[in-house]
């Protein structure tokens, strides 16, 4: 009898964990969709450069493989943050003005 109650408790806990993980995944997916929609609107309004242009500019600054690109707003300025893996296996973070493509910051990641 005790084992049956324990099994039911374990199943309930697992079900709750599964539900929580699904909610987290759905929330992250919704945020990603929202970010993509915002980026498309900013691009259409001419407030940011296309991602292809930004990655090309970043690779001109630091040749390598683009690992990640992120659009952020800091102090009212839209910034593309591009992470690049160079030929020496070092990861560089390049921050570019999202509207002009001008280099803001270049730093080696730890």
PDB file of N, CA and C in Angstrom:
ATOM      1  N   UNK A   1       0.825  -1.192   0.000  1.00  0.00           N
ATOM      2  CA  UNK A   1       0.000   0.000   0.000  1.00  0.00           C
ATOM      3  C   UNK A   1       0.868   1.253   0.000  1.00  0.00           C
ATOM      4  N   UNK A   2       1.927   1.249   0.838  1.00  0.00           N
ATOM      5  CA  UNK A   2       2.825   2.397   0.941  1.00  0.00           C
ATOM      6  C   UNK A   2       3.562   2.612  -0.381  1.00  0.00           C
ATOM      7  N   UNK A   3       3.954   1.518  -1.029  1.00  0.00           N
ATOM      8  CA  UNK A   3       4.669   1.592  -2.301  1.00  0.00           C
ATOM      9  C   UNK A   3       3.777   2.197  -3.377  1.00  0.00           C
ATOM     10  N   UNK A   4       2.500   1.849  -3.375  1.00  0.00           N
ATOM     11  CA  UNK A   4       1.560   2.376  -4.353  1.00  0.00           C
ATOM     12  C   UNK A   4       1.401   3.886  -4.180  1.00  0.00           C
ATOM     13  N   UNK A   5       1.295   4.357  -2.929  1.00  0.00           N
ATOM     14  CA  UNK A   5       1.186   5.791  -2.658  1.00  0.00           C
ATOM     15  C   UNK A   5       2.466   6.513  -3.081  1.00  0.00           C
ATOM     16  N   UNK A   6       3.603   5.868  -2.836  1.00  0.00           N
ATOM     17  CA  UNK A   6       4.882   6.450  -3.209  1.00  0.00           C
ATOM     18  C   UNK A   6       4.992   6.568  -4.727  1.00  0.00           C
ATOM     19  N   UNK A   7       4.574   5.525  -5.442  1.00  0.00           N
ATOM     20  CA  UNK A   7       4.603   5.542  -6.903  1.00  0.00           C
ATOM     21  C   UNK A   7       3.700   6.640  -7.455  1.00  0.00           C
ATOM     22  N   UNK A   8       2.536   6.803  -6.896  1.00  0.00           N
ATOM     23  CA  UNK A   8       1.609   7.851  -7.335  1.00  0.00           C
ATOM     24  C   UNK A   8       2.212   9.233  -7.059  1.00  0.00           C
ATOM     25  N   UNK A   9       2.843   9.383  -5.906  1.00  0.00           N
ATOM     26  CA  UNK A   9       3.483  10.662  -5.577  1.00  0.00           C
ATOM     27  C   UNK A   9       4.605  10.982  -6.556  1.00  0.00           C
ATOM     28  N   UNK A  10       5.405   9.987  -6.869  1.00  0.00           N
ATOM     29  CA  UNK A  10       6.510  10.179  -7.819  1.00  0.00           C
ATOM     30  C   UNK A  10       5.960  10.555  -9.189  1.00  0.00           C
ATOM     31  N   UNK A  11       4.907   9.883  -9.618  1.00  0.00           N
ATOM     32  CA  UNK A  11       4.292  10.191 -10.909  1.00  0.00           C
ATOM     33  C   UNK A  11       3.725  11.612 -10.933  1.00  0.00           C
ATOM     34  N   UNK A  12       3.115  12.033  -9.844  1.00  0.00           N
ATOM     35  CA  UNK A  12       2.577  13.394  -9.768  1.00  0.00           C
ATOM     36  C   UNK A  12       3.701  14.433  -9.831  1.00  0.00           C
ATOM     37  N   UNK A  13       4.783  14.163  -9.139  1.00  0.00           N
ATOM     38  CA  UNK A  13       5.925  15.082  -9.158  1.00  0.00           C
ATOM     39  C   UNK A  13       6.508  15.162 -10.572  1.00  0.00           C
ATOM     40  N   UNK A  14       6.672  14.024 -11.225  1.00  0.00           N
ATOM     41  CA  UNK A  14       7.196  14.000 -12.598  1.00  0.00           C
ATOM     42  C   UNK A  14       6.272  14.739 -13.558  1.00  0.00           C
ATOM     43  N   UNK A  15       4.966  14.565 -13.377  1.00  0.00           N
ATOM     44  CA  UNK A  15       3.996  15.257 -14.233  1.00  0.00           C
ATOM     45  C   UNK A  15       4.095  16.771 -14.043  1.00  0.00           C
ATOM     46  N   UNK A  16       4.253  17.200 -12.795  1.00  0.00           N
ATOM     47  CA  UNK A  16       4.388  18.637 -12.507  1.00  0.00           C
ATOM     48  C   UNK A  16       5.670  19.196 -13.117  1.00  0.00           C
ATOM     49  N   UNK A  17       6.767  18.442 -13.019  1.00  0.00           N
ATOM     50  CA  UNK A  17       8.043  18.885 -13.603  1.00  0.00           C
ATOM     51  C   UNK A  17       7.938  18.992 -15.121  1.00  0.00           C
ATOM     52  N   UNK A  18       7.284  18.025 -15.738  1.00  0.00           N
ATOM     53  CA  UNK A  18       7.103  18.047 -17.183  1.00  0.00           C
ATOM     54  C   UNK A  18       6.267  19.256 -17.602  1.00  0.00           C
ATOM     55  N   UNK A  19       5.189  19.503 -16.889  1.00  0.00           N
ATOM     56  CA  UNK A  19       4.338  20.645 -17.189  1.00  0.00           C
ATOM     57  C   UNK A  19       5.110  21.952 -17.033  1.00  0.00           C
ATOM     58  N   UNK A  20       5.872  22.068 -15.961  1.00  0.00           N
ATOM     59  CA  UNK A  20       6.663  23.287 -15.741  1.00  0.00           C
ATOM     60  C   UNK A  20       7.674  23.488 -16.856  1.00  0.00           C
ATOM     61  N   UNK A  21       8.338  22.430 -17.289  1.00  0.00           N
ATOM     62  CA  UNK A  21       9.332  22.563 -18.361  1.00  0.00           C
ATOM     63  C   UNK A  21       8.666  22.960 -19.674  1.00  0.00           C
ATOM     64  N   UNK A  22       7.472  22.440 -19.944  1.00  0.00           N
ATOM     65  CA  UNK A  22       6.743  22.833 -21.150  1.00  0.00           C
ATOM     66  C   UNK A  22       6.356  24.306 -21.111  1.00  0.00           C
ATOM     67  N   UNK A  23       5.956  24.782 -19.956  1.00  0.00           N
ATOM     68  CA  UNK A  23       5.599  26.192 -19.823  1.00  0.00           C
ATOM     69  C   UNK A  23       6.809  27.085 -20.047  1.00  0.00           C
ATOM     70  N   UNK A  24       7.964  26.686 -19.535  1.00  0.00           N
ATOM     71  CA  UNK A  24       9.190  27.466 -19.723  1.00  0.00           C
ATOM     72  C   UNK A  24       9.574  27.492 -21.197  1.00  0.00           C
ATOM     73  N   UNK A  25       9.529  26.356 -21.858  1.00  0.00           N
ATOM     74  CA  UNK A  25       9.869  26.292 -23.285  1.00  0.00           C
ATOM     75  C   UNK A  25       8.919  27.151 -24.095  1.00  0.00           C
ATOM     76  N   UNK A  26       7.623  27.072 -23.817  1.00  0.00           N
ATOM     77  CA  UNK A  26       6.647  27.879 -24.542  1.00  0.00           C
ATOM     78  C   UNK A  26       6.868  29.361 -24.304  1.00  0.00           C
ATOM     79  N   UNK A  27       7.215  29.745 -23.072  1.00  0.00           N
ATOM     80  CA  UNK A  27       7.462  31.147 -22.762  1.00  0.00           C
ATOM     81  C   UNK A  27       8.684  31.652 -23.519  1.00  0.00           C
ATOM     82  N   UNK A  28       9.762  30.857 -23.549  1.00  0.00           N
ATOM     83  CA  UNK A  28      10.968  31.252 -24.284  1.00  0.00           C
ATOM     84  C   UNK A  28      10.686  31.353 -25.773  1.00  0.00           C
ATOM     85  N   UNK A  29       9.879  30.434 -26.296  1.00  0.00           N
ATOM     86  CA  UNK A  29       9.519  30.462 -27.714  1.00  0.00           C
ATOM     87  C   UNK A  29       8.699  31.720 -28.024  1.00  0.00           C
ATOM     88  N   UNK A  30       7.779  32.073 -27.135  1.00  0.00           N
ATOM     89  CA  UNK A  30       6.963  33.278 -27.326  1.00  0.00           C
ATOM     90  C   UNK A  30       7.835  34.526 -27.313  1.00  0.00           C
ATOM     91  N   UNK A  31       8.840  34.564 -26.412  1.00  0.00           N
ATOM     92  CA  UNK A  31       9.747  35.710 -26.360  1.00  0.00           C
ATOM     93  C   UNK A  31      10.564  35.802 -27.641  1.00  0.00           C
ATOM     94  N   UNK A  32      11.028  34.663 -28.166  1.00  0.00           N
ATOM     95  CA  UNK A  32      11.802  34.653 -29.405  1.00  0.00           C
ATOM     96  C   UNK A  32      10.948  35.143 -30.569  1.00  0.00           C
ATOM     97  N   UNK A  33       9.690  34.675 -30.648  1.00  0.00           N
ATOM     98  CA  UNK A  33       8.787  35.136 -31.700  1.00  0.00           C
ATOM     99  C   UNK A  33       8.556  36.633 -31.597  1.00  0.00           C
ATOM    100  N   UNK A  34       8.383  37.125 -30.371  1.00  0.00           N
ATOM    101  CA  UNK A  34       8.159  38.546 -30.140  1.00  0.00           C
ATOM    102  C   UNK A  34       9.379  39.356 -30.564  1.00  0.00           C
ATOM    103  N   UNK A  35      10.577  38.864 -30.235  1.00  0.00           N
ATOM    104  CA  UNK A  35      11.810  39.554 -30.601  1.00  0.00           C
ATOM    105  C   UNK A  35      11.972  39.595 -32.111  1.00  0.00           C
ATOM    106  N   UNK A  36      11.666  38.500 -32.786  1.00  0.00           N
ATOM    107  CA  UNK A  36      11.761  38.458 -34.239  1.00  0.00           C
ATOM    108  C   UNK A  36      10.777  39.425 -34.879  1.00  0.00           C
ATOM    109  N   UNK A  37       9.596  39.490 -34.329  1.00  0.00           N
ATOM    110  CA  UNK A  37       8.578  40.399 -34.854  1.00  0.00           C
ATOM    111  C   UNK A  37       9.020  41.850 -34.657  1.00  0.00           C
ATOM    112  N   UNK A  38       9.564  42.157 -33.497  1.00  0.00           N
ATOM    113  CA  UNK A  38      10.056  43.505 -33.216  1.00  0.00           C
ATOM    114  C   UNK A  38      11.185  43.867 -34.174  1.00  0.00           C
ATOM    115  N   UNK A  39      12.104  42.929 -34.391  1.00  0.00           N
ATOM    116  CA  UNK A  39      13.226  43.175 -35.310  1.00  0.00           C
ATOM    117  C   UNK A  39      12.717  43.433 -36.722  1.00  0.00           C
ATOM    118  N   UNK A  40      11.730  42.672 -37.169  1.00  0.00           N
ATOM    119  CA  UNK A  40      11.162  42.893 -38.510  1.00  0.00           C
ATOM    120  C   UNK A  40      10.534  44.276 -38.613  1.00  0.00           C
ATOM    121  N   UNK A  41       9.847  44.698 -37.562  1.00  0.00           N
ATOM    122  CA  UNK A  41       9.226  46.023 -37.566  1.00  0.00           C
ATOM    123  C   UNK A  41      10.283  47.127 -37.609  1.00  0.00           C
ATOM    124  N   UNK A  42      11.350  46.960 -36.828  1.00  0.00           N
ATOM    125  CA  UNK A  42      12.427  47.947 -36.814  1.00  0.00           C
ATOM    126  C   UNK A  42      13.130  48.002 -38.165  1.00  0.00           C
ATOM    127  N   UNK A  43      13.318  46.850 -38.792  1.00  0.00           N
ATOM    128  CA  UNK A  43      13.940  46.793 -40.108  1.00  0.00           C
ATOM    129  C   UNK A  43      13.064  47.489 -41.146  1.00  0.00           C
ATOM    130  N   UNK A  44      11.776  47.203 -41.120  1.00  0.00           N
ATOM    131  CA  UNK A  44      10.836  47.834 -42.059  1.00  0.00           C
ATOM    132  C   UNK A  44      10.790  49.344 -41.896  1.00  0.00           C
ATOM    133  N   UNK A  45      10.957  49.803 -40.656  1.00  0.00           N
ATOM    134  CA  UNK A  45      10.926  51.244 -40.371  1.00  0.00           C
ATOM    135  C   UNK A  45      12.279  51.908 -40.659  1.00  0.00           C
ATOM    136  N   UNK A  46      13.270  51.114 -41.059  1.00  0.00           N
ATOM    137  CA  UNK A  46      14.584  51.668 -41.364  1.00  0.00           C
ATOM    138  C   UNK A  46      15.402  52.024 -40.132  1.00  0.00           C
ATOM    139  N   UNK A  47      15.033  51.449 -38.985  1.00  0.00           N
ATOM    140  CA  UNK A  47      15.732  51.775 -37.740  1.00  0.00           C
ATOM    141  C   UNK A  47      16.916  50.860 -37.467  1.00  0.00           C
ATOM    142  N   UNK A  48      16.974  49.712 -38.172  1.00  0.00           N
ATOM    143  CA  UNK A  48      18.112  48.798 -38.030  1.00  0.00           C
ATOM    144  C   UNK A  48      18.500  48.273 -39.410  1.00  0.00           C
ATOM    145  N   UNK A  49      19.752  47.836 -39.513  1.00  0.00           N
ATOM    146  CA  UNK A  49      20.239  47.203 -40.738  1.00  0.00           C
ATOM    147  C   UNK A  49      19.819  45.738 -40.752  1.00  0.00           C
ATOM    148  N   UNK A  50      19.752  45.141 -41.959  1.00  0.00           N
ATOM    149  CA  UNK A  50      19.427  43.711 -42.022  1.00  0.00           C
ATOM    150  C   UNK A  50      20.534  42.880 -41.376  1.00  0.00           C
ATOM    151  N   UNK A  51      20.162  41.745 -40.867  1.00  0.00           N
ATOM    152  CA  UNK A  51      21.090  40.852 -40.182  1.00  0.00           C
ATOM    153  C   UNK A  51      22.240  40.432 -41.107  1.00  0.00           C
ATOM    154  N   UNK A  52      21.949  40.205 -42.383  1.00  0.00           N
ATOM    155  CA  UNK A  52      22.992  39.810 -43.340  1.00  0.00           C
ATOM    156  C   UNK A  52      24.083  40.877 -43.426  1.00  0.00           C
ATOM    157  N   UNK A  53      23.677  42.139 -43.445  1.00  0.00           N
ATOM    158  CA  UNK A  53      24.627  43.256 -43.511  1.00  0.00           C
ATOM    159  C   UNK A  53      25.457  43.315 -42.223  1.00  0.00           C
ATOM    160  N   UNK A  54      24.806  43.135 -41.094  1.00  0.00           N
ATOM    161  CA  UNK A  54      25.497  43.191 -39.796  1.00  0.00           C
ATOM    162  C   UNK A  54      26.520  42.066 -39.686  1.00  0.00           C
ATOM    163  N   UNK A  55      26.146  40.846 -40.077  1.00  0.00           N
ATOM    164  CA  UNK A  55      27.099  39.738 -39.981  1.00  0.00           C
ATOM    165  C   UNK A  55      28.273  39.949 -40.937  1.00  0.00           C
ATOM    166  N   UNK A  56      28.012  40.521 -42.107  1.00  0.00           N
ATOM    167  CA  UNK A  56      29.099  40.813 -43.057  1.00  0.00           C
ATOM    168  C   UNK A  56      30.061  41.835 -42.456  1.00  0.00           C
ATOM    169  N   UNK A  57      29.523  42.897 -41.854  1.00  0.00           N
ATOM    170  CA  UNK A  57      30.356  43.920 -41.215  1.00  0.00           C
ATOM    171  C   UNK A  57      31.172  43.326 -40.062  1.00  0.00           C
ATOM    172  N   UNK A  58      30.535  42.497 -39.259  1.00  0.00           N
ATOM    173  CA  UNK A  58      31.219  41.875 -38.113  1.00  0.00           C
ATOM    174  C   UNK A  58      32.368  40.995 -38.589  1.00  0.00           C
ATOM    175  N   UNK A  59      32.146  40.239 -39.671  1.00  0.00           N
ATOM    176  CA  UNK A  59      33.193  39.349 -40.192  1.00  0.00           C
ATOM    177  C   UNK A  59      34.332  40.136 -40.848  1.00  0.00           C
ATOM    178  N   UNK A  60      34.047  41.349 -41.319  1.00  0.00           N
ATOM    179  CA  UNK A  60      35.110  42.206 -41.847  1.00  0.00           C
ATOM    180  C   UNK A  60      35.997  42.692 -40.699  1.00  0.00           C
ATOM    181  N   UNK A  61      35.385  42.926 -39.549  1.00  0.00           N
ATOM    182  CA  UNK A  61      36.129  43.375 -38.370  1.00  0.00           C
ATOM    183  C   UNK A  61      36.929  42.219 -37.782  1.00  0.00           C
ATOM    184  N   UNK A  62      36.312  41.064 -37.675  1.00  0.00           N
ATOM    185  CA  UNK A  62      36.956  39.888 -37.088  1.00  0.00           C
ATOM    186  C   UNK A  62      36.507  38.659 -37.890  1.00  0.00           C
ATOM    187  N   UNK A  63      37.330  38.224 -38.847  1.00  0.00           N
ATOM    188  CA  UNK A  63      36.960  37.051 -39.650  1.00  0.00           C
ATOM    189  C   UNK A  63      36.762  35.810 -38.780  1.00  0.00           C
ATOM    190  N   UNK A  64      35.793  34.998 -39.159  1.00  0.00           N
ATOM    191  CA  UNK A  64      35.529  33.767 -38.435  1.00  0.00           C
ATOM    192  C   UNK A  64      34.095  33.307 -38.626  1.00  0.00           C
ATOM    193  N   UNK A  65      33.679  32.400 -37.762  1.00  0.00           N
ATOM    194  CA  UNK A  65      32.329  31.833 -37.815  1.00  0.00           C
ATOM    195  C   UNK A  65      31.420  32.552 -36.829  1.00  0.00           C
ATOM    196  N   UNK A  66      30.282  33.031 -37.316  1.00  0.00           N
ATOM    197  CA  UNK A  66      29.312  33.696 -36.442  1.00  0.00           C
ATOM    198  C   UNK A  66      28.630  32.633 -35.587  1.00  0.00           C
ATOM    199  N   UNK A  67      28.739  32.793 -34.275  1.00  0.00           N
ATOM    200  CA  UNK A  67      28.133  31.844 -33.338  1.00  0.00           C
ATOM    201  C   UNK A  67      26.748  32.295 -32.899  1.00  0.00           C
ATOM    202  N   UNK A  68      26.609  33.596 -32.687  1.00  0.00           N
ATOM    203  CA  UNK A  68      25.354  34.124 -32.143  1.00  0.00           C
ATOM    204  C   UNK A  68      25.221  35.590 -32.500  1.00  0.00           C
ATOM    205  N   UNK A  69      23.998  36.003 -32.742  1.00  0.00           N
ATOM    206  CA  UNK A  69      23.703  37.410 -33.002  1.00  0.00           C
ATOM    207  C   UNK A  69      22.489  37.791 -32.169  1.00  0.00           C
ATOM    208  N   UNK A  70      22.592  38.929 -31.513  1.00  0.00           N
ATOM    209  CA  UNK A  70      21.524  39.378 -30.628  1.00  0.00           C
ATOM    210  C   UNK A  70      21.275  40.860 -30.856  1.00  0.00           C
ATOM    211  N   UNK A  71      20.019  41.257 -30.864  1.00  0.00           N
ATOM    212  CA  UNK A  71      19.654  42.669 -30.962  1.00  0.00           C
ATOM    213  C   UNK A  71      19.229  43.129 -29.576  1.00  0.00           C
ATOM    214  N   UNK A  72      19.894  44.180 -29.088  1.00  0.00           N
ATOM    215  CA  UNK A  72      19.596  44.697 -27.749  1.00  0.00           C
ATOM    216  C   UNK A  72      19.357  46.195 -27.808  1.00  0.00           C
ATOM    217  N   UNK A  73      18.703  46.689 -26.785  1.00  0.00           N
ATOM    218  CA  UNK A  73      18.560  48.130 -26.638  1.00  0.00           C
ATOM    219  C   UNK A  73      19.229  48.526 -25.328  1.00  0.00           C
ATOM    220  N   UNK A  74      20.235  49.396 -25.435  1.00  0.00           N
ATOM    221  CA  UNK A  74      20.952  49.876 -24.256  1.00  0.00           C
ATOM    222  C   UNK A  74      21.035  51.383 -24.312  1.00  0.00           C
ATOM    223  N   UNK A  75      20.552  52.008 -23.250  1.00  0.00           N
ATOM    224  CA  UNK A  75      20.575  53.469 -23.144  1.00  0.00           C
ATOM    225  C   UNK A  75      19.942  54.130 -24.371  1.00  0.00           C
ATOM    226  N   UNK A  76      18.843  53.525 -24.849  1.00  0.00           N
ATOM    227  CA  UNK A  76      18.114  54.089 -25.974  1.00  0.00           C
ATOM    228  C   UNK A  76      18.725  53.793 -27.330  1.00  0.00           C
ATOM    229  N   UNK A  77      19.843  53.087 -27.371  1.00  0.00           N
ATOM    230  CA  UNK A  77      20.526  52.769 -28.621  1.00  0.00           C
ATOM    231  C   UNK A  77      20.314  51.295 -28.962  1.00  0.00           C
ATOM    232  N   UNK A  78      19.940  51.025 -30.209  1.00  0.00           N
ATOM    233  CA  UNK A  78      19.786  49.644 -30.658  1.00  0.00           C
ATOM    234  C   UNK A  78      21.158  49.123 -31.074  1.00  0.00           C
ATOM    235  N   UNK A  79      21.538  47.969 -30.516  1.00  0.00           N
ATOM    236  CA  UNK A  79      22.871  47.412 -30.714  1.00  0.00           C
ATOM    237  C   UNK A  79      22.763  45.951 -31.128  1.00  0.00           C
ATOM    238  N   UNK A  80      23.514  45.603 -32.159  1.00  0.00           N
ATOM    239  CA  UNK A  80      23.681  44.200 -32.514  1.00  0.00           C
ATOM    240  C   UNK A  80      24.922  43.702 -31.788  1.00  0.00           C
ATOM    241  N   UNK A  81      24.780  42.583 -31.111  1.00  0.00           N
ATOM    242  CA  UNK A  81      25.896  41.928 -30.445  1.00  0.00           C
ATOM    243  C   UNK A  81      26.162  40.636 -31.223  1.00  0.00           C
ATOM    244  N   UNK A  82      27.356  40.547 -31.809  1.00  0.00           N
ATOM    245  CA  UNK A  82      27.700  39.395 -32.644  1.00  0.00           C
ATOM    246  C   UNK A  82      28.877  38.674 -32.000  1.00  0.00           C
ATOM    247  N   UNK A  83      28.738  37.370 -31.806  1.00  0.00           N
ATOM    248  CA  UNK A  83      29.839  36.549 -31.296  1.00  0.00           C
ATOM    249  C   UNK A  83      30.437  35.787 -32.458  1.00  0.00           C
ATOM    250  N   UNK A  84      31.776  35.881 -32.597  1.00  0.00           N
ATOM    251  CA  UNK A  84      32.495  35.231 -33.690  1.00  0.00           C
ATOM    252  C   UNK A  84      33.603  34.358 -33.137  1.00  0.00           C
ATOM    253  N   UNK A  85      33.705  33.154 -33.691  1.00  0.00           N
ATOM    254  CA  UNK A  85      34.786  32.229 -33.369  1.00  0.00           C
ATOM    255  C   UNK A  85      35.851  32.392 -34.446  1.00  0.00           C
ATOM    256  N   UNK A  86      37.067  32.811 -34.047  1.00  0.00           N
ATOM    257  CA  UNK A  86      38.126  33.034 -35.033  1.00  0.00           C
ATOM    258  C   UNK A  86      38.923  31.753 -35.301  1.00  0.00           C
ATOM    259  N   UNK A  87      39.916  31.848 -36.184  1.00  0.00           N
ATOM    260  CA  UNK A  87      40.722  30.692 -36.592  1.00  0.00           C
ATOM    261  C   UNK A  87      41.554  30.119 -35.441  1.00  0.00           C
ATOM    262  N   UNK A  88      41.784  30.909 -34.399  1.00  0.00           N
ATOM    263  CA  UNK A  88      42.544  30.445 -33.231  1.00  0.00           C
ATOM    264  C   UNK A  88      41.626  29.917 -32.128  1.00  0.00           C
ATOM    265  N   UNK A  89      40.366  29.697 -32.470  1.00  0.00           N
ATOM    266  CA  UNK A  89      39.345  29.189 -31.537  1.00  0.00           C
ATOM    267  C   UNK A  89      39.067  30.144 -30.388  1.00  0.00           C
ATOM    268  N   UNK A  90      39.230  31.431 -30.648  1.00  0.00           N
ATOM    269  CA  UNK A  90      38.876  32.448 -29.654  1.00  0.00           C
ATOM    270  C   UNK A  90      37.526  33.051 -30.036  1.00  0.00           C
ATOM    271  N   UNK A  91      36.722  33.344 -29.027  1.00  0.00           N
ATOM    272  CA  UNK A  91      35.412  33.933 -29.257  1.00  0.00           C
ATOM    273  C   UNK A  91      35.495  35.439 -29.010  1.00  0.00           C
ATOM    274  N   UNK A  92      35.050  36.178 -29.997  1.00  0.00           N
ATOM    275  CA  UNK A  92      35.046  37.640 -29.928  1.00  0.00           C
ATOM    276  C   UNK A  92      33.614  38.146 -29.874  1.00  0.00           C
ATOM    277  N   UNK A  93      33.400  39.184 -29.087  1.00  0.00           N
ATOM    278  CA  UNK A  93      32.101  39.845 -29.040  1.00  0.00           C
ATOM    279  C   UNK A  93      32.248  41.189 -29.729  1.00  0.00           C
ATOM    280  N   UNK A  94      31.433  41.391 -30.736  1.00  0.00           N
ATOM    281  CA  UNK A  94      31.472  42.630 -31.508  1.00  0.00           C
ATOM    282  C   UNK A  94      30.131  43.317 -31.328  1.00  0.00           C
ATOM    283  N   UNK A  95      30.174  44.558 -30.876  1.00  0.00           N
ATOM    284  CA  UNK A  95      28.946  45.342 -30.717  1.00  0.00           C
ATOM    285  C   UNK A  95      28.922  46.406 -31.804  1.00  0.00           C
ATOM    286  N   UNK A  96      27.818  46.405 -32.558  1.00  0.00           N
ATOM    287  CA  UNK A  96      27.655  47.341 -33.665  1.00  0.00           C
ATOM    288  C   UNK A  96      26.374  48.136 -33.490  1.00  0.00           C
ATOM    289  N   UNK A  97      26.423  49.402 -33.867  1.00  0.00           N
ATOM    290  CA  UNK A  97      25.218  50.229 -33.894  1.00  0.00           C
ATOM    291  C   UNK A  97      24.272  49.586 -34.902  1.00  0.00           C
ATOM    292  N   UNK A  98      23.073  49.248 -34.487  1.00  0.00           N
ATOM    293  CA  UNK A  98      22.135  48.507 -35.335  1.00  0.00           C
ATOM    294  C   UNK A  98      21.646  49.335 -36.523  1.00  0.00           C
ATOM    295  N   UNK A  99      21.665  50.644 -36.419  1.00  0.00           N
ATOM    296  CA  UNK A  99      21.190  51.493 -37.515  1.00  0.00           C
ATOM    297  C   UNK A  99      22.290  51.785 -38.538  1.00  0.00           C
ATOM    298  N   UNK A 100      23.512  52.010 -38.059  1.00  0.00           N
ATOM    299  CA  UNK A 100      24.596  52.422 -38.956  1.00  0.00           C
ATOM    300  C   UNK A 100      25.618  51.325 -39.228  1.00  0.00           C
ATOM    301  N   UNK A 101      25.705  50.343 -38.351  1.00  0.00           N
ATOM    302  CA  UNK A 101      26.716  49.307 -38.480  1.00  0.00           C
ATOM    303  C   UNK A 101      28.067  49.730 -37.924  1.00  0.00           C
ATOM    304  N   UNK A 102      28.134  50.905 -37.330  1.00  0.00           N
ATOM    305  CA  UNK A 102      29.393  51.417 -36.780  1.00  0.00           C
ATOM    306  C   UNK A 102      29.816  50.581 -35.564  1.00  0.00           C
ATOM    307  N   UNK A 103      31.135  50.279 -35.502  1.00  0.00           N
ATOM    308  CA  UNK A 103      31.680  49.513 -34.397  1.00  0.00           C
ATOM    309  C   UNK A 103      31.576  50.304 -33.099  1.00  0.00           C
ATOM    310  N   UNK A 104      31.004  49.681 -32.084  1.00  0.00           N
ATOM    311  CA  UNK A 104      30.903  50.276 -30.752  1.00  0.00           C
ATOM    312  C   UNK A 104      31.965  49.680 -29.837  1.00  0.00           C
ATOM    313  N   UNK A 105      32.109  48.336 -29.917  1.00  0.00           N
ATOM    314  CA  UNK A 105      33.035  47.664 -29.022  1.00  0.00           C
ATOM    315  C   UNK A 105      33.459  46.320 -29.610  1.00  0.00           C
ATOM    316  N   UNK A 106      34.723  45.984 -29.402  1.00  0.00           N
ATOM    317  CA  UNK A 106      35.265  44.694 -29.790  1.00  0.00           C
ATOM    318  C   UNK A 106      36.022  44.152 -28.596  1.00  0.00           C
ATOM    319  N   UNK A 107      35.628  42.960 -28.133  1.00  0.00           N
ATOM    320  CA  UNK A 107      36.345  42.385 -26.987  1.00  0.00           C
ATOM    321  C   UNK A 107      36.412  40.877 -27.101  1.00  0.00           C
ATOM    322  N   UNK A 108      37.484  40.355 -26.536  1.00  0.00           N
ATOM    323  CA  UNK A 108      37.703  38.917 -26.480  1.00  0.00           C
ATOM    324  C   UNK A 108      36.916  38.369 -25.300  1.00  0.00           C
ATOM    325  N   UNK A 109      36.117  37.322 -25.561  1.00  0.00           N
ATOM    326  CA  UNK A 109      35.339  36.705 -24.491  1.00  0.00           C
ATOM    327  C   UNK A 109      36.261  35.898 -23.587  1.00  0.00           C
ATOM    328  N   UNK A 110      35.899  35.803 -22.312  1.00  0.00           N
ATOM    329  CA  UNK A 110      36.676  35.002 -21.367  1.00  0.00           C
ATOM    330  C   UNK A 110      36.446  33.530 -21.564  1.00  0.00           C
TER     331      UNK A 110
END
